[in-house]
mmCIF file with all atom_site columns, C-alpha atoms in Angstrom:
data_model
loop_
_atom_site.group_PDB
_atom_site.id
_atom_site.type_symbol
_atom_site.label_atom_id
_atom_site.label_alt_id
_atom_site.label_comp_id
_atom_site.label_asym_id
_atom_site.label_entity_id
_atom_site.label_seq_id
_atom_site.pdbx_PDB_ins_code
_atom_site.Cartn_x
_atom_site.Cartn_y
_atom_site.Cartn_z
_atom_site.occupancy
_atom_site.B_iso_or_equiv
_atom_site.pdbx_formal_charge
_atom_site.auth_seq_id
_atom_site.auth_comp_id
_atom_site.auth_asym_id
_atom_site.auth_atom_id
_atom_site.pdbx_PDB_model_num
ATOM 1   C CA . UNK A 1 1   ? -61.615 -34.198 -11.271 1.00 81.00 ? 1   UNK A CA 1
ATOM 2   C CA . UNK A 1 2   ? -63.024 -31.543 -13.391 1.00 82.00 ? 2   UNK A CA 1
ATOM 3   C CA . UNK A 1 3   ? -61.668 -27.797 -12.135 1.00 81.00 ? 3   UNK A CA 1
ATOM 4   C CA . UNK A 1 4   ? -65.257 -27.183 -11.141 1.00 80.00 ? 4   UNK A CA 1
ATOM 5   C CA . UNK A 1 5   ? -66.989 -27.076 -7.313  1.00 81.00 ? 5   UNK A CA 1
ATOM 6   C CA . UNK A 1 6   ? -68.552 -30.437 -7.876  1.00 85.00 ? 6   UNK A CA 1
ATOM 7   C CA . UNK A 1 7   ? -65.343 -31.690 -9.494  1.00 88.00 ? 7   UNK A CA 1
ATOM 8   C CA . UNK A 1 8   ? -63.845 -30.626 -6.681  1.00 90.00 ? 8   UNK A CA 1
ATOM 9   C CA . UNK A 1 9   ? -66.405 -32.315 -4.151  1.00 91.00 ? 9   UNK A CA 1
ATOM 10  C CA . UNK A 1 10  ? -66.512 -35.581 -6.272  1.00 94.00 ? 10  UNK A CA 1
ATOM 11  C CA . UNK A 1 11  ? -62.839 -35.862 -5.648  1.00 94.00 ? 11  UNK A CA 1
ATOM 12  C CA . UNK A 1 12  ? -62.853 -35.202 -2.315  1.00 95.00 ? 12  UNK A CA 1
ATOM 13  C CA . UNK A 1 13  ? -65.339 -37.920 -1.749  1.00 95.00 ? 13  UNK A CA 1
ATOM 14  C CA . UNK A 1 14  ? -63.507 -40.184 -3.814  1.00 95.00 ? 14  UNK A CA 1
ATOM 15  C CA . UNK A 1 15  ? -60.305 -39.832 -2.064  1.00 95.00 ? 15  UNK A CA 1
ATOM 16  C CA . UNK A 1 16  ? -62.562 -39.907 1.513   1.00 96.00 ? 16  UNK A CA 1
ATOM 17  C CA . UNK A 1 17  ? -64.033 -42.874 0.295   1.00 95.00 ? 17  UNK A CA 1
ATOM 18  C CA . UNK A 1 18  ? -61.237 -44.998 -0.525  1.00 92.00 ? 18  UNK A CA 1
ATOM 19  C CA . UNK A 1 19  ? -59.280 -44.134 2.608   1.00 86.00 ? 19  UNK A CA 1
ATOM 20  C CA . UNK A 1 20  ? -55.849 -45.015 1.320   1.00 91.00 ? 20  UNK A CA 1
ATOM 21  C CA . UNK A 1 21  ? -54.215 -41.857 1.309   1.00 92.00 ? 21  UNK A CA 1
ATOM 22  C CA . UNK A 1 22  ? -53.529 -40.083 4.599   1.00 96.00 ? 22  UNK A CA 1
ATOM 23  C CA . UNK A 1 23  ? -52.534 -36.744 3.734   1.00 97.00 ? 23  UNK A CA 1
ATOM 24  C CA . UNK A 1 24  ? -54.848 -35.183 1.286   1.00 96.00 ? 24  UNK A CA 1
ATOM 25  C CA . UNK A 1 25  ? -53.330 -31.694 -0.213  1.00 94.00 ? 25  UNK A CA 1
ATOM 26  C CA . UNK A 1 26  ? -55.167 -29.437 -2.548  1.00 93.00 ? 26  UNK A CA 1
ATOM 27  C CA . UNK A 1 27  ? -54.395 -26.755 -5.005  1.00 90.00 ? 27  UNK A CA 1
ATOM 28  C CA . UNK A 1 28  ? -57.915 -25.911 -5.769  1.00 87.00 ? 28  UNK A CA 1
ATOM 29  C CA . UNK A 1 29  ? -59.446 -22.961 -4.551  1.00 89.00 ? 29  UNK A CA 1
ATOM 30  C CA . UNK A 1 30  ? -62.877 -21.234 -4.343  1.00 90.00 ? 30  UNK A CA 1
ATOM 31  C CA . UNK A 1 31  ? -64.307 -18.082 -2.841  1.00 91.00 ? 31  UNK A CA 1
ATOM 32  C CA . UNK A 1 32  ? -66.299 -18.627 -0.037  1.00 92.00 ? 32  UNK A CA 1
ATOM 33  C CA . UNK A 1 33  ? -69.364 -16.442 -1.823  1.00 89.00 ? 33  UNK A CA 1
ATOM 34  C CA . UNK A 1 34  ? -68.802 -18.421 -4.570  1.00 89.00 ? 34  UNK A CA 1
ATOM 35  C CA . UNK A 1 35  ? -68.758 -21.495 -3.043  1.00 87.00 ? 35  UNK A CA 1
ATOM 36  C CA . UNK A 1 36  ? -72.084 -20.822 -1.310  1.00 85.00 ? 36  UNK A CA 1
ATOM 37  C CA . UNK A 1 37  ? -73.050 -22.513 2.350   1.00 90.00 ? 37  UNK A CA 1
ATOM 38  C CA . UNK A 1 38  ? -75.041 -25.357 0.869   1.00 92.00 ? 38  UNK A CA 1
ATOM 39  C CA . UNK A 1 39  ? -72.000 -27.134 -1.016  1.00 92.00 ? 39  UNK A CA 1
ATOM 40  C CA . UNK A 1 40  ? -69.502 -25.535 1.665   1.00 94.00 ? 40  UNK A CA 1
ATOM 41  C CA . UNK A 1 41  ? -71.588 -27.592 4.035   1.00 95.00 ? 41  UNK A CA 1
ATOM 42  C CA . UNK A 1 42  ? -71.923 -30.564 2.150   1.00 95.00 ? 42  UNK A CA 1
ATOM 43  C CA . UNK A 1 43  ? -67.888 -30.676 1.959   1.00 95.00 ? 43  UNK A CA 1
ATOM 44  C CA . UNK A 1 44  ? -67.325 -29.826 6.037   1.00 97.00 ? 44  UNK A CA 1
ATOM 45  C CA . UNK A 1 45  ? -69.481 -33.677 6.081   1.00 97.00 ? 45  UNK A CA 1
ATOM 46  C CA . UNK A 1 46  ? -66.673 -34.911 4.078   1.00 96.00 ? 46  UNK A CA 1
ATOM 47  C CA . UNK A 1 47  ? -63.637 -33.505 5.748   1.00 97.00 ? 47  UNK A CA 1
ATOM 48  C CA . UNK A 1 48  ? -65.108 -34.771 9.428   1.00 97.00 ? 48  UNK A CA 1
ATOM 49  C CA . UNK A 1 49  ? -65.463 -38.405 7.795   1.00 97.00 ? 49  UNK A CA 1
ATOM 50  C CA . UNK A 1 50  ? -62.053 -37.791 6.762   1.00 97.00 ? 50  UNK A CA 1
ATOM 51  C CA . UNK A 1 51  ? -60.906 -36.491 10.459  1.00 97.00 ? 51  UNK A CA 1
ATOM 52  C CA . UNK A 1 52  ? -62.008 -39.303 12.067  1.00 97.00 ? 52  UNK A CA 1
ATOM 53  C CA . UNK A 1 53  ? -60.477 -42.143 9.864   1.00 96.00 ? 53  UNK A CA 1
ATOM 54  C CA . UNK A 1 54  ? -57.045 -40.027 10.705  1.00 96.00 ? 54  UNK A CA 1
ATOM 55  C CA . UNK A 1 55  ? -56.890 -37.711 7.077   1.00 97.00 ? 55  UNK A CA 1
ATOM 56  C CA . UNK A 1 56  ? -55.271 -34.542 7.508   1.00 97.00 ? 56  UNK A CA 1
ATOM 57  C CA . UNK A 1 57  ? -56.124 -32.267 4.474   1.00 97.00 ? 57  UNK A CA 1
ATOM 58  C CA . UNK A 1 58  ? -54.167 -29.423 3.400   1.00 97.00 ? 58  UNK A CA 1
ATOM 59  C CA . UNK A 1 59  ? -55.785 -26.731 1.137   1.00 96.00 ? 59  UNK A CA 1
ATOM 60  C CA . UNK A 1 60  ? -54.390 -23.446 -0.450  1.00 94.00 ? 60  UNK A CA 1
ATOM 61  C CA . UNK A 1 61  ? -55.364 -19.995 1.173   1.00 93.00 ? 61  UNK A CA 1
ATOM 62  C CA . UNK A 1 62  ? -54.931 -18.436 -2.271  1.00 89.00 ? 62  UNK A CA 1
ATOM 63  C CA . UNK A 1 63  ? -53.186 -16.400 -4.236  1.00 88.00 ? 63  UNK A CA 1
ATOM 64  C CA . UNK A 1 64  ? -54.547 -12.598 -4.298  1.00 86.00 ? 64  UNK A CA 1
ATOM 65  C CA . UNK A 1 65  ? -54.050 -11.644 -0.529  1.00 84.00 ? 65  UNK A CA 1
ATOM 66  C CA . UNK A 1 66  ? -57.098 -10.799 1.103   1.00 84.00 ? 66  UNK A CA 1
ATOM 67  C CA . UNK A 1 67  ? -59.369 -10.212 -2.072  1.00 81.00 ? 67  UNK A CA 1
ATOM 68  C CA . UNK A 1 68  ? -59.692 -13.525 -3.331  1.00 77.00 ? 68  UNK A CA 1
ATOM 69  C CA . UNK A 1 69  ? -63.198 -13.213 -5.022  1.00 78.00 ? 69  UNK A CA 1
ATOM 70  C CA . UNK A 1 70  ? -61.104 -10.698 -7.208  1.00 75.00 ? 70  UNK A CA 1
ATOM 71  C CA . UNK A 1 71  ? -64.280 -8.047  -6.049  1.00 76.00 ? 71  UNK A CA 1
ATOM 72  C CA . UNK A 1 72  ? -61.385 -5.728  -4.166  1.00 77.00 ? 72  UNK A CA 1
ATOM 73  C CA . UNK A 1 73  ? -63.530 -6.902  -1.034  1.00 81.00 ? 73  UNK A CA 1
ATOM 74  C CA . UNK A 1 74  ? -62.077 -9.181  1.430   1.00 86.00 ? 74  UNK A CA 1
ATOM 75  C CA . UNK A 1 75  ? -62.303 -12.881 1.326   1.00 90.00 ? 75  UNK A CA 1
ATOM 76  C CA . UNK A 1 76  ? -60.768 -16.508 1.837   1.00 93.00 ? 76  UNK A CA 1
ATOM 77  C CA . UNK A 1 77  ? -61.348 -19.124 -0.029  1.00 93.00 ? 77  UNK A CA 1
ATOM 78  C CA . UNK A 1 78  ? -62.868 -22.724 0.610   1.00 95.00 ? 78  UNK A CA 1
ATOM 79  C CA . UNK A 1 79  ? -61.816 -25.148 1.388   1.00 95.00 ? 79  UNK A CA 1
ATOM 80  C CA . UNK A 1 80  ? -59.106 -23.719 3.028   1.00 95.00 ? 80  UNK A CA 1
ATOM 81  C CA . UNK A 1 81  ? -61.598 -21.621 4.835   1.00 96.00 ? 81  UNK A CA 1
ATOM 82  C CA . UNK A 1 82  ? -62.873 -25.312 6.256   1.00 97.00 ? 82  UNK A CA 1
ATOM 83  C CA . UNK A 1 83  ? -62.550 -25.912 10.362  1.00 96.00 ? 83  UNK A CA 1
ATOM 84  C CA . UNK A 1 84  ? -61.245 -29.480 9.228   1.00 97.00 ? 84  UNK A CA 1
ATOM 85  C CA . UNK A 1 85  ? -58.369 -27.967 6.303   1.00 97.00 ? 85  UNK A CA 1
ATOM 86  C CA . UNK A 1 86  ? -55.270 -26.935 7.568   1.00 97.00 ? 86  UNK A CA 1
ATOM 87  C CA . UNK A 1 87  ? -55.026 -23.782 5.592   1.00 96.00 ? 87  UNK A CA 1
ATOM 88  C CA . UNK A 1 88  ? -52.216 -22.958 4.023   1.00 95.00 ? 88  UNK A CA 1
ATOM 89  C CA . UNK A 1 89  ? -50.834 -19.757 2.803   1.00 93.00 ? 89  UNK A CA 1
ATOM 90  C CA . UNK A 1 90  ? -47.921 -17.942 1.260   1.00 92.00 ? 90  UNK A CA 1
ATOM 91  C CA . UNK A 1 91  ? -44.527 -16.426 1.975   1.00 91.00 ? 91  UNK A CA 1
ATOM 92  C CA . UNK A 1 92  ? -41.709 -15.437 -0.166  1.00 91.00 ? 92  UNK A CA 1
ATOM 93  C CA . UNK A 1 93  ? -38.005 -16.469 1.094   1.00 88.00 ? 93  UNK A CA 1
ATOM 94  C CA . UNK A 1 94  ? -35.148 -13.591 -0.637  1.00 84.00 ? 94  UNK A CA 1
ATOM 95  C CA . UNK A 1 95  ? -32.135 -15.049 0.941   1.00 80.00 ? 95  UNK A CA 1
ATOM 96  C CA . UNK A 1 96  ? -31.682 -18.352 1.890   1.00 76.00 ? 96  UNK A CA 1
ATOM 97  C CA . UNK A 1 97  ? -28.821 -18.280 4.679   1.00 75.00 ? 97  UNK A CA 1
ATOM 98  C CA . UNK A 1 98  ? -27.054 -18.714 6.683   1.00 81.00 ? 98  UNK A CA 1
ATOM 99  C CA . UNK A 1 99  ? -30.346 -17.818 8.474   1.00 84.00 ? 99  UNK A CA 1
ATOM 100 C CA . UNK A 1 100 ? -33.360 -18.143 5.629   1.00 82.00 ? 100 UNK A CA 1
ATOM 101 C CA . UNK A 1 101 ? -35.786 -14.973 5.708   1.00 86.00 ? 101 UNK A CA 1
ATOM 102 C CA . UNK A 1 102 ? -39.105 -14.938 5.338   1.00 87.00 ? 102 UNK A CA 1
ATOM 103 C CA . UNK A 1 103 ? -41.302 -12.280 4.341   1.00 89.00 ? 103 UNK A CA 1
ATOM 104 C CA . UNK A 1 104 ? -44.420 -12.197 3.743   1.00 88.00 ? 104 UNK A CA 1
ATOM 105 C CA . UNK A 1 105 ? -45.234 -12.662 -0.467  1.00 89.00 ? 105 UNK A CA 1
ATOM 106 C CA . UNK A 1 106 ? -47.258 -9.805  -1.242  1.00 87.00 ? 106 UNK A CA 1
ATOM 107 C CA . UNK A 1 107 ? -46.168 -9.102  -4.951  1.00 83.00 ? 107 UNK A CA 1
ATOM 108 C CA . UNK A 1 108 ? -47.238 -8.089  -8.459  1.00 76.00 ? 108 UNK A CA 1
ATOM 109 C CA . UNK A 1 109 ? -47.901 -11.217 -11.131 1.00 74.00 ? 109 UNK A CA 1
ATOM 110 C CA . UNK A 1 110 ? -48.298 -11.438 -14.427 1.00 73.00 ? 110 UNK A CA 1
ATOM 111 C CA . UNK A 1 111 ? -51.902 -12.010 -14.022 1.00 71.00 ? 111 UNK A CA 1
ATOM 112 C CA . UNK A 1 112 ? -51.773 -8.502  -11.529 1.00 72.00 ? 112 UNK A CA 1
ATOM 113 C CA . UNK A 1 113 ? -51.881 -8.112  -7.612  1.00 75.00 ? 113 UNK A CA 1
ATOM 114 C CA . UNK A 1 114 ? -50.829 -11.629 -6.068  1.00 83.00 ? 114 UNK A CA 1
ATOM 115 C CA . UNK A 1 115 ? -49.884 -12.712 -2.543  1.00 87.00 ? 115 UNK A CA 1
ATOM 116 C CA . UNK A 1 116 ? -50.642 -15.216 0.225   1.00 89.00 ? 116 UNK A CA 1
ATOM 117 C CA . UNK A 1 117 ? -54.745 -15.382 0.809   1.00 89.00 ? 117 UNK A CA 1
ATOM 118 C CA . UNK A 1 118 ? -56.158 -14.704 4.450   1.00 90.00 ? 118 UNK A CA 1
ATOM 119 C CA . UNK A 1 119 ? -58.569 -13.571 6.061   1.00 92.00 ? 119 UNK A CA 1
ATOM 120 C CA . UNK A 1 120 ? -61.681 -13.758 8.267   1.00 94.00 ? 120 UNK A CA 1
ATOM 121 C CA . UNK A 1 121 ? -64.410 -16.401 6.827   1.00 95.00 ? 121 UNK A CA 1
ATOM 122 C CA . UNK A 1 122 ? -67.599 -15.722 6.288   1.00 95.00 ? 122 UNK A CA 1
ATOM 123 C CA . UNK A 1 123 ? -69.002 -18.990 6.932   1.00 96.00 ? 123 UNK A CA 1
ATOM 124 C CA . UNK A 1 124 ? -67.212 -20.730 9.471   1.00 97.00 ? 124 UNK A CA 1
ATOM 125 C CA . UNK A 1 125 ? -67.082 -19.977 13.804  1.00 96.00 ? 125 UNK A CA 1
ATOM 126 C CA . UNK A 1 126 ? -63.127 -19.864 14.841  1.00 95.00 ? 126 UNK A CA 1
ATOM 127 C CA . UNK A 1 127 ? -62.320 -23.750 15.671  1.00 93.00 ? 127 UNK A CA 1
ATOM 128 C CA . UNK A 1 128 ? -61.339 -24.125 19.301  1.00 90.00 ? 128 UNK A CA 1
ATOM 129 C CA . UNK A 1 129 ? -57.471 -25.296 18.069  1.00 88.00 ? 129 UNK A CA 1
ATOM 130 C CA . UNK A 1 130 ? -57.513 -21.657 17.160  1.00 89.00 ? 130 UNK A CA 1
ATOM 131 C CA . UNK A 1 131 ? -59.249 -19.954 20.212  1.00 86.00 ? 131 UNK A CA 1
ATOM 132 C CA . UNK A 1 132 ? -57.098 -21.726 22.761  1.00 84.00 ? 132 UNK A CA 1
ATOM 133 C CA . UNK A 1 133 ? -53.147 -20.535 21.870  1.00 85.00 ? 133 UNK A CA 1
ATOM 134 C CA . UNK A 1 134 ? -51.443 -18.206 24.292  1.00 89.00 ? 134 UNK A CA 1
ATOM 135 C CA . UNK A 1 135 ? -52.197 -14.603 24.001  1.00 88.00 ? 135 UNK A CA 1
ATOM 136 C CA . UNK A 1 136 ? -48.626 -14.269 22.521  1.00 91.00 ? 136 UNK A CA 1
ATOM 137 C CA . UNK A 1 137 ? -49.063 -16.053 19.229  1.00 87.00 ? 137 UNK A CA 1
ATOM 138 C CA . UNK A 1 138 ? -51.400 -12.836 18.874  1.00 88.00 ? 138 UNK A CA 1
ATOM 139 C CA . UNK A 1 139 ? -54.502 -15.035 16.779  1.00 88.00 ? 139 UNK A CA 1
ATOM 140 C CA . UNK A 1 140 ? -56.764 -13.463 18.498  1.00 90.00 ? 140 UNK A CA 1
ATOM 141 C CA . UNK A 1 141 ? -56.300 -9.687  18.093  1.00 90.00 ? 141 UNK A CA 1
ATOM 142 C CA . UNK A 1 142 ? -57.843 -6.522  16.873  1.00 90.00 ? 142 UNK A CA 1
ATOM 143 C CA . UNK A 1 143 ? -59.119 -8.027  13.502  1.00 90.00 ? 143 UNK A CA 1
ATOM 144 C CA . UNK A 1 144 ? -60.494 -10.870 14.917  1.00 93.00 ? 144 UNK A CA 1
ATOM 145 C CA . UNK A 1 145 ? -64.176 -10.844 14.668  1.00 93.00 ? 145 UNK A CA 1
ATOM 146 C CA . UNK A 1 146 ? -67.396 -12.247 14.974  1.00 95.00 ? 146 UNK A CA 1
ATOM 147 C CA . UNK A 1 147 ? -69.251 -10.870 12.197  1.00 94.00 ? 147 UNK A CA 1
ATOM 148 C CA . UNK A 1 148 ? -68.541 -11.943 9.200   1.00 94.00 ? 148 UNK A CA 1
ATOM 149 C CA . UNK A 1 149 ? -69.716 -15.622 10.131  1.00 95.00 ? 149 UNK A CA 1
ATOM 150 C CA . UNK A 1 150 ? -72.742 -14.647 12.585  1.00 96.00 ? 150 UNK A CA 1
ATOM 151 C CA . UNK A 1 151 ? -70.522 -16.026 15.603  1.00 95.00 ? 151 UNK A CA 1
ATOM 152 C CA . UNK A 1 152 ? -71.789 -16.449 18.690  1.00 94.00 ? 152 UNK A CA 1
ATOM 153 C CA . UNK A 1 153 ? -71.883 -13.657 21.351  1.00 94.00 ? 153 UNK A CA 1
ATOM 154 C CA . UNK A 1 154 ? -67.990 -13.360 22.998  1.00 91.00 ? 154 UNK A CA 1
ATOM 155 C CA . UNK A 1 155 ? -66.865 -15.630 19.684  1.00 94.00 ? 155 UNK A CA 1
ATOM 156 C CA . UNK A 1 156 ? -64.878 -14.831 16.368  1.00 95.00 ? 156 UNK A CA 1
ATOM 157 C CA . UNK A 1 157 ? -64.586 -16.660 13.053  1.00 96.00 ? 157 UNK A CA 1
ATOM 158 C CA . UNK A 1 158 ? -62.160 -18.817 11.450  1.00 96.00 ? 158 UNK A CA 1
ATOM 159 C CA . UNK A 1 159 ? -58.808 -17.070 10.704  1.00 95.00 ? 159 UNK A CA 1
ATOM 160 C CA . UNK A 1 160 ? -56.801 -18.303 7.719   1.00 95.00 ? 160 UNK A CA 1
ATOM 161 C CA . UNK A 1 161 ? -54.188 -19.562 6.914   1.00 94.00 ? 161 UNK A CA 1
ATOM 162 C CA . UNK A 1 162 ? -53.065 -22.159 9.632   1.00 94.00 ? 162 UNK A CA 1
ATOM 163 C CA . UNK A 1 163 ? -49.432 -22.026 8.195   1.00 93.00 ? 163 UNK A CA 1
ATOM 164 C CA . UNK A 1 164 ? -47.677 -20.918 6.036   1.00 92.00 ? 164 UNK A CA 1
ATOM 165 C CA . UNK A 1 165 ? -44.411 -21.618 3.312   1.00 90.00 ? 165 UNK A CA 1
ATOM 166 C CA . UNK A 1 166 ? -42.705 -20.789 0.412   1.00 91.00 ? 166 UNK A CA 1
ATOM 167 C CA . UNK A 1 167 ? -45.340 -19.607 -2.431  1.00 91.00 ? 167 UNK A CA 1
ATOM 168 C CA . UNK A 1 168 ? -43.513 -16.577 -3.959  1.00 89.00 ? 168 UNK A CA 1
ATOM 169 C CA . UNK A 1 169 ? -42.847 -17.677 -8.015  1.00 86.00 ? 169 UNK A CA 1
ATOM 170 C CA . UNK A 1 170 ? -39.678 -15.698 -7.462  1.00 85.00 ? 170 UNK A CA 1
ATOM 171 C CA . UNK A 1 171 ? -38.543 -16.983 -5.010  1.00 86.00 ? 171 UNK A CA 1
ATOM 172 C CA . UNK A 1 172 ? -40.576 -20.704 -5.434  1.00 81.00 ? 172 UNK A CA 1
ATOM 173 C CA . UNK A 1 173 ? -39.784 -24.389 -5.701  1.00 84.00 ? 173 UNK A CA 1
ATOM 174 C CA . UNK A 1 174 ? -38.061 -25.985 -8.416  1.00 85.00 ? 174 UNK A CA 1
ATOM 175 C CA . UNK A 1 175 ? -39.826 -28.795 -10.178 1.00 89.00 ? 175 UNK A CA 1
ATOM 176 C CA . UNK A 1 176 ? -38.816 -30.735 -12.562 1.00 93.00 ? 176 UNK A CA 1
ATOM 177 C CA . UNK A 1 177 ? -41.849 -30.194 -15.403 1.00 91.00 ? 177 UNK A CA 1
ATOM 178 C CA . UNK A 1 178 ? -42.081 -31.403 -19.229 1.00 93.00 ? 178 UNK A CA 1
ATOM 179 C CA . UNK A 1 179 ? -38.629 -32.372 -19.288 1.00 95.00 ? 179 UNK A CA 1
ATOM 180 C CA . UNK A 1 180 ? -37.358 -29.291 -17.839 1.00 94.00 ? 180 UNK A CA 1
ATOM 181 C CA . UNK A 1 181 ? -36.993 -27.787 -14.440 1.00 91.00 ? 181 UNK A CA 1
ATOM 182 C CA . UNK A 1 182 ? -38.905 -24.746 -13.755 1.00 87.00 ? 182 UNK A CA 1
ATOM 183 C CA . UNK A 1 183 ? -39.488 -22.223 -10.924 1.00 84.00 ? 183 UNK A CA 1
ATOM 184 C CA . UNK A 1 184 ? -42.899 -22.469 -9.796  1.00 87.00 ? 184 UNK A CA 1
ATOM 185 C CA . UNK A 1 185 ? -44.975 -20.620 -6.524  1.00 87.00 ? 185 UNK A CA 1
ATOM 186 C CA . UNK A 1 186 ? -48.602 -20.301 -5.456  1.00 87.00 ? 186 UNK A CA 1
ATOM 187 C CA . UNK A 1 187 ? -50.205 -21.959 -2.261  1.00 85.00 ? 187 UNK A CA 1
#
């Protein structure tokens, strides 16, 4: 679809509609402020029509760390940002073995600044699959809050990302592209 929100949305409703696919994985990224509530909304319909026909969906946190709007303000974007996305962000990997490390990918692009996106959302209460780990996974913590979102009293918003992998271009995937292979990276 077209690289736009409602491209985005048409797509996602075309994919929900049709449910042949069972893993849906996305790219695509907006900011939450400029995704705005009303369409954000509109696509958290979609992704619960796609929960409970058994889609997962898997959508990039972004690539400019916690300043995704590119405002130097914090922000996530949608719809990784989405209770029903598993968001995913970014890590880089500079040694592979015999144990692989993992660090996370906080790095300068040819664009500028880039990294794994996270955050707190602005739109979205914390889901309970991510109120309910043991205090020793540490999701709840002391930049957990409530509000950015409005939460409830004694609640926090939705942290992102869910996971995270390899995104580092340095340190990235190899794909075989145009007739050539290529290093590639971003969530």
């Amino acid at each position: 679809g077209p690289n736009t929100s409602k491209g985005a949305y048409d797509t996602y409703n075309s994919i929900i509609s049709n449910p042949m696919a069972s893993v849906i994985s996305t790219s695509w990224g907006e900011c939450e402020s400029e995704e705005g509530s009303s369409a954000a909304r509109s696509e958290d319909t979609l992704f619960q029509e796609a929960a409970t026909q058994g889609q997962s969906i898997f959508a990039a946190a972004g690539d400019n760390g916690s300043e995704d709007c590119g405002t130097h303000s914090l922000a996530v974007d949608d719809p990784g940002s989405q209770p029903y996305a598993t968001s995913v962000g970014g890590t880089s990997m500079p040694a592979l073995g015999p144990r692989p490390t993992q660090t996370v990918w906080n790095d300068e692009c040819e664009a500028g600044p880039c990294g794994g996106g996270g955050g707190i959302s602005t739109l979205w209460s914390m889901p309970s699959y991510q109120s309910g780990p043991p205090s020793s996974l540490n999701v709840i913590n002391a930049n957990s809050s409530g509000s950015p979102c409005h939460a409830a009293s004694g609640s926090y918003c939705r942290e992102v990302p869910d996971v995270s992998a390899d995104a580092d271009p340095a340190t990235g995937y190899s794909i075989y592209y145009a007739g050539s292979w290529i290093g590639i990276g971003g969530t």
